[in-house]
Short mmCIF file of C-alpha atoms in Angstrom, two decimals:
data_model
loop_
_atom_site.label_atom_id
_atom_site.label_comp_id
_atom_site.label_asym_id
_atom_site.label_seq_id
_atom_site.Cartn_x
_atom_site.Cartn_y
_atom_site.Cartn_z
CA LEU A 1 22.82 7.96 20.44
CA CYS A 2 19.76 7.04 22.62
CA VAL A 3 19.98 3.40 21.61
CA GLN A 4 23.76 3.29 22.16
CA THR A 5 23.21 4.60 25.72
CA LEU A 6 20.12 2.63 26.76
CA LEU A 7 21.06 -0.88 25.46
CA PRO A 8 24.22 -1.27 27.46
CA ALA A 9 22.32 0.02 30.66
CA CYS A 10 19.50 -2.44 30.07
CA GLU A 11 21.86 -5.30 29.53
CA ARG A 12 23.58 -4.52 32.82
CA LEU A 13 20.26 -4.42 34.64
CA LEU A 14 18.39 -7.31 33.04
CA GLY A 15 21.11 -9.49 31.38
CA MET A 16 21.36 -10.31 27.78
CA ARG A 17 18.83 -13.19 27.83
CA ARG A 18 16.01 -11.18 29.51
CA LEU A 19 16.82 -8.15 27.24
CA LEU A 20 16.41 -10.25 24.03
CA ALA A 21 13.05 -11.61 25.38
CA LEU A 22 11.78 -8.16 26.10
CA LEU A 23 12.70 -6.86 22.54
CA VAL A 24 10.82 -9.84 20.95
CA LEU A 25 7.66 -9.04 22.98
CA LEU A 26 7.92 -5.52 21.96
CA SER A 27 8.23 -6.60 18.24
CA VAL A 28 5.29 -8.92 18.41
CA SER A 29 3.05 -6.26 20.01
CA LEU A 30 4.03 -3.55 17.33
CA LEU A 31 4.08 -5.95 14.26
CA GLY A 32 1.20 -8.39 14.82
CA ALA A 33 1.42 -12.17 14.73
CA ASN A 34 2.43 -12.42 11.02
CA GLY A 35 5.35 -10.08 11.49
CA MET A 36 3.69 -7.24 9.58
CA ALA A 37 2.72 -3.83 10.92
CA THR A 38 -0.92 -4.00 12.12
CA HIS A 39 -3.53 -1.57 10.53
CA SER A 40 -7.15 -0.71 10.96
CA GLN A 41 -9.32 -2.88 8.84
CA LEU A 42 -12.71 -2.40 7.11
CA ARG A 43 -15.01 -5.29 7.60
CA ILE A 44 -18.57 -6.07 6.21
CA ALA A 45 -20.79 -8.10 8.20
CA LEU A 46 -23.60 -9.89 6.13
CA ASN A 47 -26.96 -10.98 7.65
CA PRO A 48 -27.93 -14.16 5.91
CA ASP A 49 -31.63 -13.90 7.10
CA ASP A 50 -32.47 -10.74 5.07
CA GLY A 51 -29.42 -10.02 2.99
CA SER A 52 -28.68 -6.78 4.77
CA TRP A 53 -25.14 -5.79 5.75
CA SER A 54 -23.16 -3.54 7.98
CA LEU A 55 -19.72 -1.95 7.69
CA MET A 56 -17.24 -1.54 10.43
CA MET A 57 -13.76 -0.22 10.90
CA ASP A 58 -12.20 -2.47 13.55
CA ASP A 59 -14.95 -2.37 16.26
CA ARG A 60 -16.35 0.92 15.12
CA GLY A 61 -19.76 0.90 13.26
CA LEU A 62 -19.72 2.99 10.17
CA LEU A 63 -22.94 1.79 8.42
CA ALA A 64 -25.55 -0.38 9.97
CA ASP A 65 -28.49 -2.58 8.53
CA CYS A 66 -28.12 -1.69 4.80
CA ARG A 67 -30.94 -3.19 2.77
CA LEU A 68 -31.26 -3.64 -0.94
CA LEU A 69 -34.40 -2.00 -2.34
CA ILE A 70 -35.55 -2.13 -5.99
CA GLY A 71 -38.69 -1.28 -7.83
CA GLY A 72 -40.86 0.32 -10.43
CA ARG A 73 -44.52 1.14 -11.29
CA SER A 74 -45.74 -1.59 -13.49
CA ASP A 75 -48.20 -4.55 -12.60
CA PHE A 76 -45.06 -6.72 -12.32
CA TRP A 77 -44.10 -4.89 -9.12
CA LYS A 78 -47.58 -4.94 -7.74
CA GLN A 79 -47.53 -8.73 -8.17
CA VAL A 80 -44.10 -9.25 -6.81
CA ALA A 81 -44.78 -7.01 -3.71
CA GLU A 82 -47.51 -9.46 -2.68
CA SER A 83 -45.33 -12.66 -3.32
CA ASP A 84 -43.05 -14.76 -1.13
CA ASP A 85 -40.15 -13.20 -3.18
CA VAL A 86 -40.00 -10.13 -0.98
CA LEU A 87 -39.55 -9.46 2.66
CA SER A 88 -41.22 -6.05 2.71
CA SER A 89 -42.47 -3.40 0.35
CA VAL A 90 -43.18 0.33 0.32
CA VAL A 91 -45.03 2.70 -2.01
CA GLU A 92 -43.54 6.10 -2.55
CA GLU A 93 -45.61 8.47 -4.87
CA LYS A 94 -46.73 5.41 -6.90
CA LEU A 95 -43.11 3.93 -6.99
CA ILE A 96 -43.28 0.33 -5.56
CA LEU A 97 -40.04 -0.59 -3.77
CA VAL A 98 -39.44 -4.10 -2.52
CA GLN A 99 -36.79 -5.75 -0.32
CA PRO A 100 -35.93 -9.05 -2.05
CA HIS A 101 -35.90 -12.34 -0.05
CA PRO A 102 -32.43 -13.89 -0.18
CA ARG A 103 -32.33 -17.18 -2.05
CA GLU A 104 -28.59 -18.04 -1.98
CA VAL A 105 -26.15 -16.57 0.64
CA SER A 106 -22.45 -17.12 0.85
CA ALA A 107 -19.75 -15.25 2.89
CA ASP A 108 -19.55 -12.41 0.54
CA SER A 109 -22.48 -12.63 -1.84
CA VAL A 110 -26.46 -12.88 -1.88
CA ARG A 111 -28.55 -14.01 -4.85
CA PHE A 112 -32.20 -12.83 -5.13
CA THR A 113 -34.86 -13.66 -7.68
CA LEU A 114 -38.11 -11.76 -8.21
CA GLY A 115 -41.14 -13.05 -10.17
CA GLY A 116 -38.98 -15.48 -12.14
CA LYS A 117 -37.89 -12.66 -14.51
CA LEU A 118 -35.49 -10.62 -12.40
CA ASN A 119 -32.22 -12.11 -11.04
CA LEU A 120 -29.93 -10.06 -8.73
CA LEU A 121 -26.53 -10.80 -7.39
CA LEU A 122 -25.03 -8.69 -4.63
CA ARG A 123 -21.38 -8.97 -3.99
CA LEU A 124 -19.58 -7.40 -0.98
CA ASP A 125 -15.77 -7.03 -0.52
CA ALA A 126 -13.79 -5.12 2.03
CA ASP A 127 -10.05 -4.53 2.19
CA ARG A 128 -7.94 -2.44 4.54
CA ASP A 129 -9.50 0.99 3.84
CA GLU A 130 -11.92 0.30 0.85
CA ALA A 131 -15.12 -1.61 0.52
CA ARG A 132 -17.06 -2.39 -2.65
CA VAL A 133 -20.77 -3.28 -2.90
CA SER A 134 -21.75 -4.36 -6.41
CA LEU A 135 -25.13 -5.48 -7.82
CA GLU A 136 -25.51 -7.32 -11.04
CA VAL A 137 -29.03 -6.96 -12.48
CA GLU A 138 -30.29 -9.38 -15.06
CA ALA A 139 -33.83 -9.02 -16.30
CA ASP A 140 -36.32 -10.15 -18.91
CA ASP A 141 -38.33 -7.13 -20.20
CA ILE A 142 -38.82 -5.65 -16.81
CA ASP A 143 -39.17 -1.86 -15.94
CA ILE A 144 -36.85 -0.84 -13.21
CA GLU A 145 -37.03 2.72 -12.13
CA GLU A 146 -34.91 2.73 -8.96
CA VAL A 147 -32.37 0.66 -7.15
CA ARG A 148 -31.42 1.61 -3.57
CA LEU A 149 -28.13 -0.39 -3.41
CA ALA A 150 -27.77 0.59 0.30
CA SER A 151 -30.51 1.87 2.57
CA GLY A 152 -29.17 2.00 6.17
CA LYS A 153 -27.94 4.30 8.84
CA LEU A 154 -24.54 6.03 9.45
CA GLY A 155 -22.59 5.65 12.47
CA ILE A 156 -20.74 8.95 12.15
CA ALA A 157 -20.38 11.43 15.08
CA LYS A 158 -20.65 15.03 13.62
CA GLY A 159 -22.04 14.28 10.18
CA MET A 160 -20.47 17.07 8.15
CA VAL A 161 -21.25 16.20 4.58
CA LEU A 162 -19.37 17.35 1.44
CA ALA A 163 -21.89 17.01 -1.45
CA ASN A 164 -21.80 17.45 -5.19
CA GLY A 165 -24.52 19.29 -6.99
CA PHE A 166 -26.52 17.88 -9.88
CA HIS A 167 -24.83 19.88 -12.59
CA SER A 168 -22.25 22.55 -13.27
CA TRP A 169 -24.39 25.35 -11.97
CA ASP A 170 -25.02 23.53 -8.80
CA PRO A 171 -21.80 23.90 -6.62
CA ARG A 172 -20.34 21.58 -4.08
CA LYS A 173 -21.61 22.08 -0.64
CA LEU A 174 -20.38 21.50 2.86
CA ARG A 175 -23.29 21.04 5.33
CA LYS A 176 -23.93 19.54 8.83
CA LEU A 177 -26.60 16.93 9.20
CA GLU A 178 -27.78 18.54 12.30
CA ASP A 179 -28.58 21.84 10.48
CA LEU A 180 -31.13 20.06 8.28
CA GLY A 181 -34.87 20.34 8.82
CA ALA A 182 -36.88 17.29 9.93
CA ASP A 183 -37.87 16.30 6.31
CA GLU A 184 -34.80 17.67 4.56
CA ALA A 185 -31.94 15.72 3.15
CA ILE A 186 -28.63 16.29 1.53
CA GLU A 187 -28.49 14.98 -1.89
CA SER A 188 -24.99 14.34 -3.51
CA PHE A 189 -24.55 13.15 -7.10
CA GLY A 190 -21.68 10.72 -7.86
CA CYS A 191 -20.05 10.76 -4.53
CA SER A 192 -20.20 12.32 -1.04
CA VAL A 193 -17.69 12.65 1.88
CA VAL A 194 -18.74 12.50 5.54
CA ASP A 195 -16.61 14.02 8.29
CA GLY A 196 -13.58 14.01 6.09
CA GLU A 197 -13.10 10.25 6.75
CA LEU A 198 -15.70 8.31 4.79
CA LEU A 199 -16.33 8.67 1.01
CA PHE A 200 -19.33 6.97 -0.84
CA GLY A 201 -19.09 6.87 -4.67
CA PHE A 202 -20.54 5.12 -7.67
CA THR A 203 -18.09 3.82 -10.20
CA GLY A 204 -20.59 1.69 -12.23
CA ASN A 205 -24.00 2.48 -13.83
CA HIS A 206 -24.30 2.67 -17.65
CA VAL A 207 -28.00 3.87 -18.08
CA GLY A 208 -28.92 5.45 -14.71
CA MET A 209 -28.36 8.45 -12.50
CA ASN A 210 -26.52 7.95 -9.16
CA LYS A 211 -26.90 9.89 -5.92
CA LEU A 212 -26.14 9.69 -2.28
CA VAL A 213 -28.74 10.86 0.08
CA HIS A 214 -28.00 11.81 3.73
CA TYR A 215 -30.81 12.56 6.48
CA ARG A 216 -30.59 14.41 9.77
CA ASP A 217 -31.16 11.34 11.82
CA GLY A 218 -28.34 9.48 10.09
CA ARG A 219 -30.20 7.49 7.52
CA PHE A 220 -28.26 6.95 4.31
CA GLU A 221 -29.24 5.78 0.91
CA ALA A 222 -27.23 5.08 -2.17
CA VAL A 223 -29.62 5.43 -5.11
CA SER A 224 -29.57 4.58 -8.78
CA ARG A 225 -32.46 5.95 -10.77
CA PHE A 226 -33.14 4.37 -14.21
CA GLY A 227 -36.27 6.34 -15.17
CA LEU A 228 -38.57 3.84 -16.98
CA LYS A 229 -35.78 1.62 -18.61
CA ARG A 230 -37.00 -1.78 -19.69
CA PHE A 231 -34.34 -4.27 -19.11
CA GLY A 232 -35.46 -6.49 -22.05
CA LYS A 233 -33.60 -4.00 -24.18
CA ILE A 234 -30.85 -3.47 -21.68
CA PRO A 235 -30.62 -7.08 -20.16
CA ARG A 236 -27.72 -6.74 -17.92
CA GLU A 237 -26.40 -3.94 -15.67
CA GLU A 238 -23.91 -3.75 -12.81
CA LEU A 239 -23.90 -1.07 -10.21
CA THR A 240 -20.87 -0.55 -7.95
CA LEU A 241 -20.74 1.56 -4.75
CA VAL A 242 -17.20 2.25 -3.51
CA ILE A 243 -16.69 3.19 0.15
CA GLU A 244 -13.36 4.64 1.08
CA PHE A 245 -12.05 5.36 4.60
CA GLY A 246 -9.18 7.87 5.26
CA SER A 247 -8.10 10.87 7.07
CA SER A 248 -9.03 13.78 4.84
CA ALA A 249 -11.48 14.71 2.10
CA ASN A 250 -8.68 15.47 -0.40
CA GLU A 251 -7.09 11.99 0.24
CA LEU A 252 -10.45 10.20 -0.20
CA LEU A 253 -11.41 12.12 -3.39
CA ALA A 254 -8.04 11.40 -4.92
CA ARG A 255 -8.39 7.68 -4.28
CA PHE A 256 -11.92 7.64 -5.67
CA ALA A 257 -10.81 9.45 -8.75
CA GLY A 258 -8.30 6.59 -9.29
CA SER A 259 -11.12 4.23 -9.11
CA CYS A 260 -13.03 5.97 -11.80
CA GLU A 261 -10.17 6.12 -14.20
CA ALA A 262 -10.99 5.13 -17.74
CA PRO A 263 -8.97 5.06 -20.98
CA MET A 264 -9.27 8.08 -23.09
CA SER A 265 -9.36 7.77 -26.93
CA LYS A 266 -7.71 11.11 -27.34
CA PRO A 267 -6.46 13.95 -25.10
CA VAL A 268 -9.09 16.20 -23.51
CA GLY A 269 -8.34 19.95 -23.27
CA SER A 270 -8.25 21.60 -19.79
CA GLY A 271 -8.25 25.23 -18.65
CA TRP A 272 -10.36 27.98 -17.14
CA CYS A 273 -13.83 29.15 -18.08
CA SER A 274 -15.18 32.54 -16.87
CA TRP A 275 -18.75 31.33 -16.44
CA TYR A 276 -18.78 29.36 -13.26
CA TYR A 277 -17.53 32.00 -11.14
CA TYR A 278 -18.45 35.31 -12.88
CA TYR A 279 -21.47 34.42 -14.92
CA HIS A 280 -22.63 37.57 -16.55
CA ASP A 281 -20.51 39.77 -14.35
CA VAL A 282 -17.34 38.95 -16.23
CA SER A 283 -15.08 41.65 -17.27
CA GLU A 284 -11.86 42.25 -19.38
CA LYS A 285 -9.89 43.06 -16.16
CA GLU A 286 -10.97 39.82 -14.48
CA VAL A 287 -10.21 37.57 -17.45
CA VAL A 288 -6.73 39.03 -17.70
CA LYS A 289 -6.07 38.42 -13.89
CA ASN A 290 -7.20 34.80 -14.20
CA ALA A 291 -5.22 34.25 -17.47
CA GLU A 292 -2.08 35.30 -15.61
CA VAL A 293 -2.73 32.98 -12.69
CA MET A 294 -3.53 30.13 -15.10
CA ALA A 295 -0.34 30.76 -16.94
CA LYS A 296 1.82 30.85 -13.87
CA LEU A 297 0.41 28.08 -11.88
CA PHE A 298 -1.60 25.69 -13.93
CA LYS A 299 -0.04 25.85 -17.41
CA PRO A 300 2.91 23.78 -15.98
CA LEU A 301 0.41 21.25 -14.87
CA GLY A 302 -1.08 20.83 -18.36
CA ALA A 303 -3.78 23.52 -18.56
CA GLU A 304 -4.19 25.00 -22.09
CA TYR A 305 -7.27 27.30 -22.37
CA VAL A 306 -8.67 30.49 -21.09
CA GLN A 307 -12.24 30.58 -22.24
CA LEU A 308 -14.39 33.76 -22.14
CA ASP A 309 -18.04 32.84 -21.68
CA ASP A 310 -21.42 34.60 -21.71
CA GLY A 311 -21.46 38.14 -20.64
CA TYR A 312 -19.00 39.82 -23.01
CA GLN A 313 -21.46 40.46 -25.98
CA ARG A 314 -23.39 43.64 -26.79
CA ALA A 315 -26.45 41.37 -27.31
CA ASN A 316 -27.15 37.83 -28.52
CA GLY A 317 -26.59 38.05 -32.16
CA ASP A 318 -24.27 41.01 -31.90
CA TRP A 319 -21.02 39.29 -30.62
CA ASP A 320 -18.80 42.21 -30.44
CA THR A 321 -17.66 43.27 -27.04
CA ASN A 322 -19.60 45.50 -24.71
CA ASP A 323 -18.27 48.33 -22.46
CA LYS A 324 -16.84 45.79 -19.87
CA PHE A 325 -14.25 44.75 -22.67
CA PRO A 326 -13.08 48.09 -23.91
CA HIS A 327 -10.01 46.71 -25.85
CA GLY A 328 -12.08 44.34 -27.84
CA HIS A 329 -11.69 40.63 -28.86
CA ARG A 330 -8.40 40.97 -30.77
CA TRP A 331 -6.63 42.68 -27.83
CA LEU A 332 -7.76 40.05 -25.22
CA THR A 333 -6.88 37.14 -27.56
CA ASP A 334 -3.43 38.42 -28.08
CA ARG A 335 -2.97 38.99 -24.31
CA ILE A 336 -4.05 35.38 -23.63
CA HIS A 337 -1.68 34.03 -26.27
CA GLU A 338 1.27 36.18 -25.00
CA LEU A 339 0.75 34.21 -21.74
CA GLY A 340 1.27 31.00 -23.61
CA MET A 341 -2.38 29.91 -23.20
CA LYS A 342 -5.00 29.25 -25.91
CA ALA A 343 -8.05 31.57 -26.21
CA GLY A 344 -11.54 30.14 -26.23
CA LEU A 345 -14.90 31.91 -26.87
CA TRP A 346 -18.41 30.89 -25.98
CA ILE A 347 -21.11 31.78 -28.55
CA ALA A 348 -24.68 30.89 -29.24
CA PRO A 349 -25.04 31.52 -32.90
CA PHE A 350 -28.75 30.47 -33.28
CA ILE A 351 -30.10 32.58 -30.32
CA ILE A 352 -30.88 36.24 -31.38
CA ALA A 353 -32.03 38.90 -29.07
CA GLY A 354 -34.76 41.15 -30.12
CA LYS A 355 -32.56 44.25 -29.45
CA SER A 356 -29.76 43.05 -31.62
CA PRO A 357 -28.95 44.52 -35.08
CA VAL A 358 -29.34 41.14 -36.63
CA PHE A 359 -33.01 40.89 -35.55
CA LYS A 360 -33.76 44.42 -36.60
CA GLU A 361 -32.09 44.00 -40.03
CA HIS A 362 -33.07 40.48 -40.86
CA PRO A 363 -36.36 39.49 -39.19
CA GLU A 364 -36.89 37.03 -42.09
CA TRP A 365 -34.01 34.88 -40.62
CA MET A 366 -36.12 34.04 -37.58
CA ILE A 367 -38.53 31.11 -37.26
CA GLN A 368 -41.97 32.64 -38.17
CA ASP A 369 -45.29 32.14 -36.43
CA GLU A 370 -48.56 31.34 -38.19
CA ALA A 371 -48.90 34.98 -38.93
CA GLY A 372 -45.61 35.19 -40.59
CA LYS A 373 -43.86 37.20 -37.78
CA PRO A 374 -40.75 36.21 -35.88
CA LYS A 375 -41.74 33.59 -33.22
CA GLU A 376 -40.52 34.31 -29.75
CA HIS A 377 -38.36 31.36 -28.53
CA VAL A 378 -37.71 31.97 -24.88
CA SER A 379 -37.46 34.94 -22.50
CA PHE A 380 -34.28 35.25 -20.28
CA LYS A 381 -33.81 38.33 -18.29
CA PRO A 382 -29.99 38.71 -18.67
CA TRP A 383 -30.33 38.44 -22.56
CA GLY A 384 -33.63 40.16 -23.14
CA CYS A 385 -36.22 38.70 -25.46
CA LEU A 386 -34.73 35.82 -27.45
CA LEU A 387 -35.73 34.51 -30.78
CA TYR A 388 -34.54 31.28 -32.37
CA THR A 389 -33.10 31.47 -36.04
CA SER A 390 -34.64 29.44 -38.65
CA ASP A 391 -32.84 27.10 -41.17
CA ALA A 392 -29.46 28.74 -40.43
CA ALA A 393 -27.81 25.30 -39.77
CA ASP A 394 -29.22 24.05 -43.19
CA GLU A 395 -27.59 27.14 -44.80
CA LEU A 396 -24.26 26.27 -43.17
CA ASP A 397 -24.31 22.65 -44.07
CA GLY A 398 -21.09 21.58 -45.57
CA VAL A 399 -19.35 25.02 -45.01
CA ASP A 400 -15.64 24.70 -44.58
CA LEU A 401 -14.47 26.65 -41.48
CA GLY A 402 -10.82 26.50 -41.42
CA GLY A 403 -10.57 22.79 -41.99
CA ARG A 404 -13.72 21.93 -39.93
CA ARG A 405 -16.94 21.29 -41.54
CA ILE A 406 -20.45 21.93 -40.15
CA ILE A 407 -22.59 18.85 -40.77
#
């Protein structure tokens, strides 16, 4: 209706020829010269003098002066650090890190050579809202302990970082850079998201551990640690850092997950486990409540299991339920099955608590010390004094457990 009203009015005021010219100008301004809608664009600027690079979104700086650092602790690195193959070097707790001197530079790649034994190829690529930084490492019997694929500085305003913990007991955190102490850093393993608009994540590294490190002053590092791997046995490795730009953390994480997709040889079960929220404070009531939610909301999405983890047992070695599970295993299992879910149970069959009936009745089952007494394995407060059973695995060798064999 608006168009039907305005066009005749504009035609009377401007005339048809002038009206058409105005519409063409509007189209060009909205669509761009190639006739397609214009969008923001990630760009990588490469410095040919030192091989460093910067990342921009249009004219906005996102990352600046990102250098490649690589190193180890052997004599090779001591010699290389003093050679013409490097621009600079630094020693951190006996770890020698060097910035290689670029040998060949193109528009989107840099080649480095160190000591005639280590060849590096850095490749840079940026599209509309994704950039990739890849490093191919080829070495001849060289120890490489650490690679800093990007060591630079963020151009982010607020610096709110969503970080992953190191393992399943170390939860995801949301922290502001400005809240960090002077020498403190945020370490995120696998990937991190800054201000809900910029994601950093590793998709390639077969033998190392990847982490993203964020400092209060905006310094940023993408680090792969290899321990003391010698690349004569593992002659070639490729590291890939993906940088995603978007409008929300959920959007960025979903896109990054797509980048990490790999073919599965068989289906992987999914569901809920009591440990990572309740730990030892789990109860029958809470398991039933979560099972009901899983059946209602997540079973339609493919979830299968409700697993009861540590905290239900009377003692390690006595796997009947304690007072927090008054109805027992059979009742709870039936309740989970009635909801259409599969029941799972955590158990540690070779860890026996000193207060358990198994320990009291069969001390000879335990590993013995030199005096012929049960040898204490470890002490863990929630479990009490624990002892490790001896030779139980050997006794079970070849036993058929409902179609499954222990080997």
